[in-house]
Coordinates of C-alpha atoms and ligand atoms in Angstrom, one line a residue:
X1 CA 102.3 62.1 12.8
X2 CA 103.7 66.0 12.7
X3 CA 101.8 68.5 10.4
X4 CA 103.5 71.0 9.0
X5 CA 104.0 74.1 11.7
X6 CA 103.7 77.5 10.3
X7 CA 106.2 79.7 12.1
X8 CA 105.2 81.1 15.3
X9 CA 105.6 84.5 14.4
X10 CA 103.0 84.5 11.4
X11 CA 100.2 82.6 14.1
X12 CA 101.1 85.5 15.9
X13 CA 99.5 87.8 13.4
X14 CA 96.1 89.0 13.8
X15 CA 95.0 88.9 10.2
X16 CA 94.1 92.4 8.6
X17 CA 90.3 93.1 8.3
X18 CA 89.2 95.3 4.7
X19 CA 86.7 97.9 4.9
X20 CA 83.5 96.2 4.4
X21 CA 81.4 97.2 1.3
X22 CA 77.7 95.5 2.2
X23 CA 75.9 95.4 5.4
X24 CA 75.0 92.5 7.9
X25 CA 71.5 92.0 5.7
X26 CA 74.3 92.4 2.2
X27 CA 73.0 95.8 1.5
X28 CA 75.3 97.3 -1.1
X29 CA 75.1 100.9 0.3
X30 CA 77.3 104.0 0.4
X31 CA 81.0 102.8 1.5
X32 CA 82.9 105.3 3.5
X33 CA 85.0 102.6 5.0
X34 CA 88.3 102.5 3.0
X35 CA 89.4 106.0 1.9
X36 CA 88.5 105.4 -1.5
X37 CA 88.2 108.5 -4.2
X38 CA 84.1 109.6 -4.3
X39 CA 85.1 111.2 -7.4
X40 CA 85.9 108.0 -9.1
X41 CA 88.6 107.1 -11.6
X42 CA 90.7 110.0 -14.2
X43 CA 89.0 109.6 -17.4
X44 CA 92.3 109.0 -18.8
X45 CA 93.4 106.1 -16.6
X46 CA 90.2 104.5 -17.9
X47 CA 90.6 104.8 -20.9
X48 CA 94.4 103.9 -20.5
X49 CA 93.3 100.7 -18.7
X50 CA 90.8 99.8 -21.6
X51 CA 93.9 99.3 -24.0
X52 CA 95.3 96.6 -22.0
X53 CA 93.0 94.0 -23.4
X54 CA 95.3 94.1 -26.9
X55 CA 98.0 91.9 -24.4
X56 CA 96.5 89.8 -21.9
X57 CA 98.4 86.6 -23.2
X58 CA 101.7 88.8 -22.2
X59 CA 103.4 89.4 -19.3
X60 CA 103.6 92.9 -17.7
X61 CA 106.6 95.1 -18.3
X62 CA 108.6 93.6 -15.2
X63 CA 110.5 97.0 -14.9
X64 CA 107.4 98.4 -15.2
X65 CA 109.8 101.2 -16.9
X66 CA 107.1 103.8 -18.3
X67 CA 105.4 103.9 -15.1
X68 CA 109.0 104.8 -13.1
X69 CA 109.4 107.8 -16.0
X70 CA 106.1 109.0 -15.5
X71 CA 106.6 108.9 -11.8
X72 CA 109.8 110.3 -11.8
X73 CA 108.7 113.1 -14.3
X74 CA 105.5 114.3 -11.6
X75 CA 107.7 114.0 -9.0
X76 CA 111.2 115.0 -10.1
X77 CA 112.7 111.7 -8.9
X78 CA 115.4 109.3 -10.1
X79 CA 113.2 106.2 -12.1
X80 CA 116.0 104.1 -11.1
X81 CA 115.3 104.7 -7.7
X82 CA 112.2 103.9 -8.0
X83 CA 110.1 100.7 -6.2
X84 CA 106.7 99.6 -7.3
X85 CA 104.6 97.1 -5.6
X86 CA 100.9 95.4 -5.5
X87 CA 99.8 98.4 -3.5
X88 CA 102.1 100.3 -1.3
X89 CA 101.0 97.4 1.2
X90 CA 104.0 95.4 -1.0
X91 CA 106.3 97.8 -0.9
X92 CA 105.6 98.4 3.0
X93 CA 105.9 94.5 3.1
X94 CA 109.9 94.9 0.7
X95 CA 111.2 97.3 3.2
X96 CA 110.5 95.0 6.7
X97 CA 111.3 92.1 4.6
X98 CA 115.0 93.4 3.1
X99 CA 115.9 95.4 6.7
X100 CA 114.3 93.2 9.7
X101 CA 114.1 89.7 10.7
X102 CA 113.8 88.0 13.8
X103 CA 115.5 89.5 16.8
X104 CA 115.3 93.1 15.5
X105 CA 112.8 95.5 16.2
X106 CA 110.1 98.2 14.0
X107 CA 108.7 100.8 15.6
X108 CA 105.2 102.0 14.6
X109 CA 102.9 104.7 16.4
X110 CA 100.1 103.2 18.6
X111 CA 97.4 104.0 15.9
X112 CA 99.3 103.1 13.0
X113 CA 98.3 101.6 9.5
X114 CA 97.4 98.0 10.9
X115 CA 100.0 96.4 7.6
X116 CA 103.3 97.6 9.6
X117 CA 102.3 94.8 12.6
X118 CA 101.6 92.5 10.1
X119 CA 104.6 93.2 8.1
X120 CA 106.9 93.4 11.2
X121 CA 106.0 89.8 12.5
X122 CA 105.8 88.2 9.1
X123 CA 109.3 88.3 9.1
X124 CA 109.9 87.6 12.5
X125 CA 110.5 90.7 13.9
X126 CA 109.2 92.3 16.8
X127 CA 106.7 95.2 17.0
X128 CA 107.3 98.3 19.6
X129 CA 104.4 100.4 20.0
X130 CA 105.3 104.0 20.2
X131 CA 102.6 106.2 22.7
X132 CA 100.3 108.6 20.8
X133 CA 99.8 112.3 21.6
X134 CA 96.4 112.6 21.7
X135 CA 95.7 110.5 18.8
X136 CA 99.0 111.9 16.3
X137 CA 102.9 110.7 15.4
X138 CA 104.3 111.2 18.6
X139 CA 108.1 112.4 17.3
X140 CA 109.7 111.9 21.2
X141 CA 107.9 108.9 21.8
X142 CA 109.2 107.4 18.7
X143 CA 112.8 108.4 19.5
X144 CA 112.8 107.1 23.2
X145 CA 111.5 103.2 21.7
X146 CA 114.8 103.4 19.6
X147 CA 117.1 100.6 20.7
X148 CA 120.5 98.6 19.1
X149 CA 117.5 96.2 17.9
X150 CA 115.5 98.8 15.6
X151 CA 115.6 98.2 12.6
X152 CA 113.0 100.3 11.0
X153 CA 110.4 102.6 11.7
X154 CA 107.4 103.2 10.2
X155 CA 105.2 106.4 9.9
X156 CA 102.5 107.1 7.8
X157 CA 101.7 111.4 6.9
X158 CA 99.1 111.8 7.5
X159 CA 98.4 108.6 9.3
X160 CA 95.7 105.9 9.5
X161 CA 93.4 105.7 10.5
X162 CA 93.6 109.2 12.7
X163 CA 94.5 111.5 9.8
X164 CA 96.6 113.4 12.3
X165 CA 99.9 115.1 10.3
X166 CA 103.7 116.1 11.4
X167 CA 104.9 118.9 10.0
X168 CA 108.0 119.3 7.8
X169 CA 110.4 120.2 11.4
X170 CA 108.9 116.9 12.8
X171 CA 109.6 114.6 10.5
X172 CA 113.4 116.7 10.1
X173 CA 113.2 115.7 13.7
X174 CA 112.2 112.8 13.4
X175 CA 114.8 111.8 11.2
X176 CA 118.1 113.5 12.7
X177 CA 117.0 112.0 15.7
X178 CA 117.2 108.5 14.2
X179 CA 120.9 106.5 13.9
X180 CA 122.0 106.2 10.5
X181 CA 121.4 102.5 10.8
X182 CA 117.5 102.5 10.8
X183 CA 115.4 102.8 7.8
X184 CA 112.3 105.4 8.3
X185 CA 109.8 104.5 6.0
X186 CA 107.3 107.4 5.5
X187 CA 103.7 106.6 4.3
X188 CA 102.6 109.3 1.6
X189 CA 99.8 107.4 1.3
X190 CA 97.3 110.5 1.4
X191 CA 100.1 113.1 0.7
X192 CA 98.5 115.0 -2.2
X193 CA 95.6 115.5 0.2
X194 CA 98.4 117.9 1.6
X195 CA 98.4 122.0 0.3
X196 CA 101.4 122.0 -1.3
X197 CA 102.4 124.1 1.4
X198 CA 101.9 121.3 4.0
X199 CA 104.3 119.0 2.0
X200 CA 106.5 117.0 4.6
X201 CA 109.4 117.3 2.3
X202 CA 109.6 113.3 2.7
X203 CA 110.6 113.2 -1.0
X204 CA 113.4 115.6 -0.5
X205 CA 114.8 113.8 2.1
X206 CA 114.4 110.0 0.4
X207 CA 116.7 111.9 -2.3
X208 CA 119.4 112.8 0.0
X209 CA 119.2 110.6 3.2
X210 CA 120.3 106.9 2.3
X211 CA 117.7 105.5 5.5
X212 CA 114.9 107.2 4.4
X213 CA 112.3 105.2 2.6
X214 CA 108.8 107.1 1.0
X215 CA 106.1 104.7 -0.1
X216 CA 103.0 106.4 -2.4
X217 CA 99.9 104.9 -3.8
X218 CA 97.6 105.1 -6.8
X219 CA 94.9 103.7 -4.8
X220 CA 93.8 106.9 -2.6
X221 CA 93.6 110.3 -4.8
X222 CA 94.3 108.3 -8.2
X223 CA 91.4 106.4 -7.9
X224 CA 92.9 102.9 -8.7
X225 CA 92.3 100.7 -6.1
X226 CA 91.2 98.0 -7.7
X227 CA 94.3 97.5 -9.5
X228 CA 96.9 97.4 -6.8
X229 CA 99.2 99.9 -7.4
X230 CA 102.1 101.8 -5.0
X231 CA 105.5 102.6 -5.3
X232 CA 108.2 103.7 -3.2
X233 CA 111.6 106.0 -3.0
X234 CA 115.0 105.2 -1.4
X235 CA 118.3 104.7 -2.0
X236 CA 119.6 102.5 -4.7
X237 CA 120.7 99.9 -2.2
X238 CA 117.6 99.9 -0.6
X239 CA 115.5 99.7 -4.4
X240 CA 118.2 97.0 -5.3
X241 CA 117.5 95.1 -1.9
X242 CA 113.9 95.5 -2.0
X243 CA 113.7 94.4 -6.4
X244 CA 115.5 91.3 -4.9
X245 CA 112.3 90.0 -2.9
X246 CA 109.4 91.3 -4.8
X247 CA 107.4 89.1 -7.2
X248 CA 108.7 89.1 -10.7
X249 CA 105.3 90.3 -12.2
X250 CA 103.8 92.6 -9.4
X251 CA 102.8 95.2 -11.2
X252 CA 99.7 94.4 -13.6
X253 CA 99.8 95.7 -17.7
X254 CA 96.6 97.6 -17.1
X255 CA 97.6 99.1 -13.9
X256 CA 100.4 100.6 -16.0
X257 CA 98.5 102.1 -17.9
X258 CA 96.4 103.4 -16.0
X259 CA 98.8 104.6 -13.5
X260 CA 100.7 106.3 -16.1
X261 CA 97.6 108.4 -17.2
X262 CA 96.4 109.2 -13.7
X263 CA 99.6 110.4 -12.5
X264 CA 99.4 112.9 -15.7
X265 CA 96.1 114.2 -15.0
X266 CA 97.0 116.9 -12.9
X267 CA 93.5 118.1 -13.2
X268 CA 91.9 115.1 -11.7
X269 CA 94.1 114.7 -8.4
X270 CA 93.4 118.8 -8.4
X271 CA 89.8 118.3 -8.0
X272 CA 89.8 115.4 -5.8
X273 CA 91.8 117.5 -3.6
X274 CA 89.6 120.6 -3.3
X275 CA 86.1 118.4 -3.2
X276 CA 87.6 117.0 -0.2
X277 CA 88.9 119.9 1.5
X278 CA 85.9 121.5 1.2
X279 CA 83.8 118.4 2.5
X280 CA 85.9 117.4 5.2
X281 CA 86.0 121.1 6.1
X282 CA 81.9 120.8 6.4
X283 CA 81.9 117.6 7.6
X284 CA 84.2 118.1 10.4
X285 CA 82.3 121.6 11.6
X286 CA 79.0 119.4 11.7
X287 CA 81.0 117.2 13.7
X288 CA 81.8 120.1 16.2
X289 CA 78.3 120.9 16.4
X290 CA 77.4 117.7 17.9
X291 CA 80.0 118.2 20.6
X292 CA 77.7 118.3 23.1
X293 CA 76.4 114.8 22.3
X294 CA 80.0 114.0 23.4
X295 CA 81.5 113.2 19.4
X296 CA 84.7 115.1 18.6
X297 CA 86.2 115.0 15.3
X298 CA 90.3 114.2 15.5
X299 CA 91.9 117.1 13.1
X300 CA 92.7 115.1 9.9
X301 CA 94.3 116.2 6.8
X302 CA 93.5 112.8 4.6
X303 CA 90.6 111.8 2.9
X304 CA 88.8 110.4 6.0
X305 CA 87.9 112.0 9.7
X306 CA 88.3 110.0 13.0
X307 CA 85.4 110.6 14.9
X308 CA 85.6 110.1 18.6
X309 CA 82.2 109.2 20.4
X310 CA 82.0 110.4 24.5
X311 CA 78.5 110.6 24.9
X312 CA 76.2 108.4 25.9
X313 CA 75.9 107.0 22.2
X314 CA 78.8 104.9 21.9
X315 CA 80.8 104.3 19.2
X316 CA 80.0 100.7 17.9
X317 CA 76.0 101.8 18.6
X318 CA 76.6 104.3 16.2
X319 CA 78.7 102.1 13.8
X320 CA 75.5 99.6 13.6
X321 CA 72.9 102.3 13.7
X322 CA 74.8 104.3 10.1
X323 CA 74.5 100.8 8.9
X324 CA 71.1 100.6 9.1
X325 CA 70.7 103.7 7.3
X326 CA 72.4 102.7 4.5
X327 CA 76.2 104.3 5.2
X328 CA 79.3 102.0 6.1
X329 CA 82.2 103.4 8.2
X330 CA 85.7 101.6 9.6
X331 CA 84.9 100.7 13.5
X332 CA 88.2 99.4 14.6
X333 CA 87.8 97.6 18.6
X334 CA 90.5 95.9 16.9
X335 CA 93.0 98.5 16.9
X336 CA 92.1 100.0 20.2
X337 CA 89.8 102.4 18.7
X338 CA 86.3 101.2 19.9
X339 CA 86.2 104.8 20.9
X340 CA 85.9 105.8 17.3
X341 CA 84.3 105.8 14.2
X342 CA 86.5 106.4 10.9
X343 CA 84.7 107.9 7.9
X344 CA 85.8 108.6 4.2
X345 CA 85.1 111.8 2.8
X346 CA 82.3 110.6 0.1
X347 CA 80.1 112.2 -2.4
X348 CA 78.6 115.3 -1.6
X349 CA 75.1 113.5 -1.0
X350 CA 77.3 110.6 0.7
X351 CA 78.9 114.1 3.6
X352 CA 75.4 115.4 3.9
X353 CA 73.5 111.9 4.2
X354 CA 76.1 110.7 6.8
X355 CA 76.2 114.0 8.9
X356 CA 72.2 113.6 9.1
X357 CA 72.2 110.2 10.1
X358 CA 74.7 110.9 12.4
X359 CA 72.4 113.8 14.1
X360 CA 69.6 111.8 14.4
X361 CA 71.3 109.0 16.1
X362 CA 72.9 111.1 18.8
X363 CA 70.4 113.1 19.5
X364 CA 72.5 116.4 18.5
Ligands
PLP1 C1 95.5 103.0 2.0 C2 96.9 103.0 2.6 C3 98.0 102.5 2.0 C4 97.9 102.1 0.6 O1 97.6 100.8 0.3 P1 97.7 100.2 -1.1 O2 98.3 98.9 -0.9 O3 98.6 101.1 -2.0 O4 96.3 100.2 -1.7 C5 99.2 102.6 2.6 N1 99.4 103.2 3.8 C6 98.3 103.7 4.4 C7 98.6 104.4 5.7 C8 97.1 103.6 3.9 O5 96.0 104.1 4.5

């Protein structure tokens, strides 16, 4: 007898593998593996999320209507065009799933956020790999994979896992480069990272441009990644397209709530954004300093640093030996980055520890 056969598209997907949070022995040590704030959580949000135990025997708002107001207010966007998801991963998921399908094609840089693969052949569609220039987005590259086929394209700025950034007259480039038939979705997910000065202007274009798509997330500088939490900007066909697929209830009461306060506290996103520039600043001139045990530090402008390893330490030795000394970082073979060693921007004691640890292991 025949079992069921899952499509061969999804047994074509390499499954997506988390940041891990314990070591091999299930040490619970410091985790600088999945971008995650070191400065916590907005008191506010807490305490918004606290309230949601008055109506857990109810169903979420499913227009999740507050949270698009206080969206739209920090922004100065249209709530109705508005998107929410479980994490920007759904909404990343709403775009390939409303624009592509099988025999079209999504174009995502070579070191790209490892969902776009997996949201491109969930539904069928095929994945072109756009070269990298030395490590970053690529703007050329992208245009010369464009075809009758593509569908959409994805870029995240700054990008994951290299934290490399295209400025403002790249992504203009970028996008009046593109036919009017493909949807770029931009990943904001580390945008407030940014100086204001750095913004890409992807909002301003998702407000004019009817194929241009910006996805956000609370889970980065908001702190709220452990309720699931993104949304996204486009057109209103797009939003209506997308609102047709999602899941009725994706959004959760608490993460509401919480959402809605964090994205209030100016303060709080304020001070995550300083305590990192200032410690990825240190971190990545520590980083120099070890140049001559062959590590080099990609130029980031997100929450985390991509640190290349070209000595005779490699980069999975290094990856095991910071595991033994208590600090876990993303080592990605996976992604064609056994070359390099991703690390969050943690706690003060967290930068410091790591950069130590990091000395003593290669020798610098
Ligand atoms: C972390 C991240 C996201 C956000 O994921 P959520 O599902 O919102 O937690 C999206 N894109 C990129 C590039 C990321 O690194």
């Amino acid at each position: 007898m025949n079992a069921p056969a899952p499509k061969p598209w999804i047994l074509d997907i390499a499954p997506y593998v988390p940041g891990r949070s314990k070591t091999d022995d299930g040490r619970q040590v410091a985790k600088l593996s999945s971008n995650e704030n070191p400065l916590g959580t907005s008191p506010h949000a807490r305490a918004a999320f606290a309230t949601a135990d008055r109506s857990l025997e109810r169903y979420p708002d499913p227009a999740a209507a507050d949270l698009r107001v206080a969206i739209g207010q920090a922004h100065g966007l249209d709530p109705a065009r508005i998107i929410y998801g479980t994490g920007s991963d759904e909404v990343l998921h709403l775009a390939a799933g409303a624009y592509a399908g099988q025999g079209d094609e999504v174009i995502f840089v070579r070191y790209g956020f490892a969902v776009y693969e997996i949201a491109t052949r969930r539904v069928g569609a095929t994945p072109v790999i756009a070269p990298d220039k030395d490590y970053a987005t690529d703007v050329d590259a992208i245009l010369s994979c464009v075809t009758e086929r593509t569908r959409v394209v994805f870029v995240a700025n700054p990008n994951n896992p290299t934290g490399t950034y295209a400025a403002r007259s790249e992504i203009a480039r970028l996008h009046a480069g593109l036919p009017s038939h493909v949807l770029l979705v931009l990943d904001q997910a580390y945008a407030e990272y940014l100086e204001p000065a750095e913004d890409d202007h992807g909002l301003e274009l998702a407000k004019t441009q009817p194929n241009v798509l910006v996805t956000r997330t609370f889970s980065k500088i908001h702190g709220l990644a452990a309720e699931r939490i993104g949304w996204g900007y486009g057109s209103a066909e797009a939003i209506d397209a997308m609102h047709r697929i999602r899941a009725p209830f994706n959004v959760t009461t608490a993460g509401q709530q919480a959402a809605i306060a964090a994205i209030r506290d100016k303060g709080f996103v304020e001070a995550s954004r300083a305590h990192n520039r200032q410690w990825r600043t240190w971190f990545e001139g520590e980083i120099a300093a070890l140049g001559n045990a062959g590590l080099r530090a990609v130029p980031s402008k997100a929450n985390f640093v991509l640190v290349l390893f070209d000595g005779p330490v490699s980069a999975g030795d290094a990856y095991q030996a910071l595991m033994g000394r208590g600090y876990i970082v993303r080592w990605l073979p996976g992604q064609g980055l056994a070359n390099g060693l991703r690390i969050s921007i943690g706690t003060e004691a967290e930068v410091r520890g790591i950069a130590a640890a990091l000395r003593e292991i290669v020798g610098g």
